[in-house]
XYZ file of C-alpha atoms in Angstrom:
335
model
C 34.212 145.616 126.873
C 37.475 144.750 125.149
C 38.723 141.282 125.770
C 42.223 141.034 127.210
C 44.870 140.128 124.711
C 45.870 136.510 124.763
C 49.486 135.761 125.136
C 50.677 133.755 122.218
C 53.735 131.678 123.102
C 56.631 132.441 120.847
C 58.368 129.503 119.278
C 61.598 128.631 120.923
C 64.606 129.402 118.837
C 66.317 126.279 117.600
C 69.998 126.687 116.905
C 70.795 125.999 113.282
C 72.552 122.741 112.517
C 76.300 122.994 112.533
C 77.817 122.377 109.130
C 80.996 120.625 110.129
C 83.091 119.819 107.092
C 86.308 117.863 106.749
C 89.066 118.787 109.177
C 92.755 118.163 108.648
C 94.413 115.507 110.765
C 98.012 115.622 111.974
C 100.472 114.287 109.444
C 101.119 110.574 110.051
C 104.407 108.775 110.613
C 105.889 106.167 108.314
C 107.404 105.590 104.886
C 105.938 107.654 102.047
C 106.713 107.630 98.318
C 107.747 110.947 96.757
C 108.076 109.826 93.136
C 108.638 106.842 90.901
C 112.300 105.924 90.491
C 112.485 106.746 86.791
C 111.187 110.257 87.485
C 114.499 111.069 89.171
C 117.173 110.732 86.524
C 120.861 110.399 87.264
C 122.470 113.779 88.117
C 119.057 115.481 88.339
C 117.186 117.512 90.977
C 113.458 117.378 91.678
C 111.108 119.140 94.110
C 108.383 117.074 95.784
C 105.493 118.481 97.849
C 105.340 116.721 101.211
C 103.290 117.365 104.344
C 102.773 121.081 103.905
C 106.152 121.961 102.419
C 108.731 120.795 99.904
C 111.506 118.250 99.891
C 114.295 118.283 97.334
C 115.257 114.982 95.756
C 118.444 114.490 93.788
C 120.264 111.537 92.300
C 124.044 111.598 92.236
C 126.329 110.575 89.390
C 126.660 107.189 91.113
C 122.874 106.795 90.960
C 122.132 107.208 94.670
C 118.906 109.030 95.581
C 118.905 111.609 98.384
C 116.240 113.801 99.994
C 116.920 117.072 101.827
C 114.994 120.035 103.156
C 114.866 122.607 100.367
C 116.646 125.685 101.725
C 120.364 126.364 101.628
C 121.576 127.248 105.160
C 123.804 129.966 103.684
C 121.213 132.498 102.497
C 118.057 130.459 102.079
C 117.952 129.696 98.352
C 115.562 126.910 97.366
C 117.765 124.098 96.098
C 114.973 122.673 93.975
C 114.913 125.796 91.794
C 118.178 125.895 89.908
C 120.210 123.564 92.105
C 122.352 121.027 90.266
C 124.286 117.845 90.893
C 128.066 117.836 90.571
C 129.305 114.274 90.963
C 128.029 113.226 94.389
C 127.335 116.784 95.602
C 124.319 119.078 95.448
C 125.237 122.637 94.454
C 123.243 125.711 95.488
C 122.107 127.918 92.572
C 122.705 131.166 94.498
C 126.388 131.147 95.511
C 127.579 127.705 94.420
C 128.080 126.166 97.852
C 128.319 122.382 97.457
C 126.882 119.842 99.894
C 128.134 116.266 100.088
C 126.143 113.031 100.459
C 126.082 113.435 104.260
C 124.565 116.933 103.904
C 127.668 118.839 105.048
C 128.983 121.798 103.046
C 132.188 120.569 101.408
C 133.359 123.494 99.259
C 132.672 126.964 97.914
C 133.511 128.316 94.446
C 135.601 131.098 95.990
C 138.422 128.979 97.394
C 137.466 129.887 100.957
C 136.971 127.416 103.779
C 133.404 126.062 103.589
C 131.166 127.178 106.442
C 130.085 124.769 109.147
C 126.706 124.320 107.528
C 124.702 121.260 106.595
C 121.455 120.364 104.886
C 118.804 118.500 106.837
C 118.779 115.044 105.277
C 115.846 112.642 105.191
C 116.221 108.888 105.325
C 115.594 107.426 101.850
C 114.860 103.915 100.627
C 114.330 103.013 96.990
C 112.104 99.976 96.532
C 109.663 98.579 93.972
C 110.361 101.341 91.484
C 109.599 104.170 93.934
C 111.578 106.503 96.216
C 110.431 106.641 99.839
C 111.302 108.952 102.727
C 110.866 108.202 106.418
C 108.889 110.655 108.535
C 108.481 110.517 112.313
C 107.310 113.534 114.299
C 109.616 112.603 117.206
C 112.620 111.823 115.030
C 112.565 108.099 115.793
C 114.299 105.684 113.433
C 112.215 103.259 111.351
C 111.010 100.080 112.991
C 111.118 98.333 109.595
C 112.296 98.833 106.033
C 110.133 99.258 102.972
C 109.571 95.673 101.772
C 110.721 94.459 98.376
C 107.733 92.905 96.606
C 108.761 89.950 94.446
C 107.249 90.349 90.967
C 109.341 87.728 89.176
C 107.500 86.448 86.107
C 105.050 89.363 86.058
C 104.640 91.969 83.346
C 106.143 95.410 83.526
C 104.247 97.779 85.799
C 101.505 100.017 84.479
C 100.905 103.038 86.666
C 98.983 106.210 87.223
C 99.204 109.156 89.606
C 96.351 111.277 90.981
C 96.292 114.419 93.117
C 93.374 114.022 95.522
C 91.584 115.715 98.383
C 90.948 114.117 101.753
C 93.091 111.786 103.815
C 95.919 109.538 102.659
C 94.844 106.856 105.130
C 91.702 106.317 103.048
C 93.602 103.757 100.961
C 94.213 101.447 103.927
C 90.665 101.934 105.194
C 89.240 101.370 101.725
C 90.960 98.009 101.510
C 89.223 97.011 104.763
C 85.761 98.130 103.644
C 84.470 95.031 101.874
C 80.854 96.274 101.622
C 81.799 99.089 99.255
C 83.306 96.557 96.839
C 79.752 95.295 96.315
C 77.878 98.585 96.333
C 80.324 100.898 94.579
C 82.572 98.688 92.485
C 80.167 96.079 91.153
C 81.459 93.024 92.996
C 78.934 90.532 94.341
C 78.940 88.218 97.356
C 81.951 90.037 98.798
C 83.250 88.628 102.068
C 86.347 89.575 104.013
C 88.501 88.197 106.775
C 91.085 90.391 108.415
C 93.693 90.668 111.104
C 96.939 92.232 112.277
C 100.056 90.234 111.416
C 103.445 91.538 112.564
C 101.778 94.958 112.883
C 100.682 94.833 109.236
C 97.005 95.214 108.375
C 96.048 92.115 106.362
C 92.674 91.533 104.681
C 91.443 88.690 102.463
C 88.596 89.551 100.080
C 86.589 86.955 98.169
C 83.653 87.514 95.858
C 82.402 87.501 92.289
C 83.582 89.947 89.643
C 81.905 89.887 86.230
C 80.502 86.505 87.250
C 83.934 85.050 88.034
C 85.373 84.155 91.437
C 88.056 86.584 92.593
C 90.407 86.538 95.580
C 92.474 89.490 96.768
C 94.913 89.667 99.665
C 95.614 93.210 100.838
C 98.566 94.118 103.079
C 99.070 97.661 104.372
C 102.656 98.432 105.411
C 101.737 101.574 107.341
C 99.575 104.312 105.844
C 101.856 105.091 102.908
C 102.203 101.737 101.155
C 99.691 98.952 100.499
C 99.962 95.865 98.311
C 97.206 93.790 96.734
C 97.675 90.268 95.376
C 94.719 89.509 93.113
C 93.835 86.082 91.696
C 91.143 85.341 89.097
C 91.356 81.527 88.843
C 89.048 81.090 85.841
C 91.342 83.244 83.697
C 94.575 82.041 85.272
C 95.306 85.683 86.098
C 97.415 86.921 88.991
C 98.020 90.620 89.615
C 100.248 92.588 91.952
C 98.862 96.011 92.786
C 100.826 98.605 94.718
C 99.289 101.750 96.192
C 101.432 104.629 97.484
C 99.558 107.293 99.473
C 101.475 110.481 100.331
C 100.113 113.516 102.235
C 101.189 116.714 100.488
C 99.223 119.446 102.342
C 96.246 119.674 104.722
C 93.447 117.592 103.174
C 95.544 116.931 100.066
C 97.446 113.836 99.053
C 98.928 112.008 96.088
C 97.941 108.480 95.090
C 100.395 106.482 92.990
C 99.066 103.133 91.800
C 100.747 100.346 89.834
C 99.558 97.037 88.377
C 101.509 94.049 87.043
C 100.044 90.779 85.719
C 100.944 87.144 85.192
C 98.720 84.817 83.132
C 99.429 81.097 83.583
C 98.243 80.239 80.060
C 100.940 82.470 78.574
C 103.673 80.479 80.334
C 103.147 77.740 77.733
C 103.888 80.112 74.858
C 107.349 80.899 73.467
C 109.054 83.369 75.806
C 108.796 86.377 73.510
C 105.144 85.763 72.676
C 104.238 85.096 76.308
C 105.840 88.370 77.333
C 103.958 90.234 74.607
C 100.637 88.717 75.677
C 101.308 89.660 79.306
C 101.970 93.243 78.220
C 98.733 93.384 76.219
C 96.776 91.919 79.124
C 98.137 94.353 81.701
C 97.279 97.273 79.432
C 93.641 96.162 79.473
C 93.451 95.219 83.158
C 95.223 98.367 84.314
C 92.680 100.469 82.435
C 89.857 98.543 84.135
C 91.314 98.739 87.645
C 92.267 102.403 87.263
C 88.590 103.015 86.528
C 87.602 101.090 89.655
C 89.951 103.145 91.835
C 88.693 106.364 90.222
C 85.200 105.552 91.503
C 86.535 106.240 95.003
C 88.156 109.585 94.173
C 85.128 111.854 94.541
C 84.081 110.178 97.782
C 87.571 110.438 99.250
C 87.864 114.095 98.252
C 84.629 115.108 99.980
C 84.199 112.806 102.952
C 84.756 113.805 106.557
C 86.792 111.741 108.977
C 84.590 110.746 111.910
C 86.554 109.131 114.751
C 83.358 107.526 116.049
C 81.541 106.148 112.989
C 78.197 104.359 113.355
C 79.314 101.097 111.815
C 77.164 98.193 110.743
C 77.435 94.914 112.602
C 79.315 93.303 109.711
C 81.956 96.037 109.475
C 84.396 94.769 112.094
C 87.144 95.040 109.485
C 86.824 98.831 109.554
C 87.010 98.913 113.371
C 90.205 96.874 113.224
C 91.654 99.190 110.589
C 90.801 102.321 112.590
C 92.479 101.021 115.745
C 95.545 99.964 113.764
C 95.952 103.155 111.754
C 95.754 105.571 114.708
C 99.176 104.377 115.917
C 100.737 106.273 113.012
C 99.351 109.640 114.084
C 100.990 111.865 116.723
C 99.543 111.504 120.204
C 96.995 114.284 120.113
C 93.224 114.120 120.227
C 91.397 113.541 116.973
C 88.072 115.315 117.252
């Protein structure tokens, strides 16, 4: 007699793991650099990508920098493509309508009364060799100005600019992540203290670099501008490092980085020779530090922002940074 068939239990279907890649965040509020000052010449016009669109920068004959939304309210021409500066006015390339420093249309080339039209102007501050614009999603005025960083006695700045993927806030968070200085950048014995001072994120890093003690004080003035003051006592070296992080599109941003150096030993040399030695030293150190920053680029470009990271016990600095930086984002849930 045939035996009854045994029922073989089928394996339960397990849903495949969800591959959840990086997601864009809302654009943050604050001051953001659109270019270095010398990239905007007198009486010139420049287009800058910013937060999913363009802004048009121009510098008047008097040397004043302005930023406006790019489209002429007359018939929509992009002022960054063919627009020109005439004295203190920006002139549209399409029909020649001219807009004054306050954004209002002041004249036409046809002798007719100018229309009641105006460009949308953005608040601009020029500091530290860079041009900043203020962005707030509710249109609020700034709670502080861009600070002037005193670099008296330091070399000229050396700089670089990189177009990156990811999140512009990674600069501020990176400066709070002392463990990665050891693991990724070759420091040893890195330790960090941190805190919020006058709503600025301030971190103090100590450690060994190439066998020499190093101290760095980082201050983040919002998510768009951070400053590092680096001291290598054995070499008598002090450096000022400025980082400008600017969102340009979803998951895209621009990093502008500058270094300047002062070496105490060179202060004893004749002025011209001391200046020359400072310039030679910053050329070398900037190359080294640019390489250190570049080690972060691939990680930044491919990481995902997790609002609830599983931090190690010693990473309180990152928790502090996360709480501080979320104030700059619009009030909407970050998933």
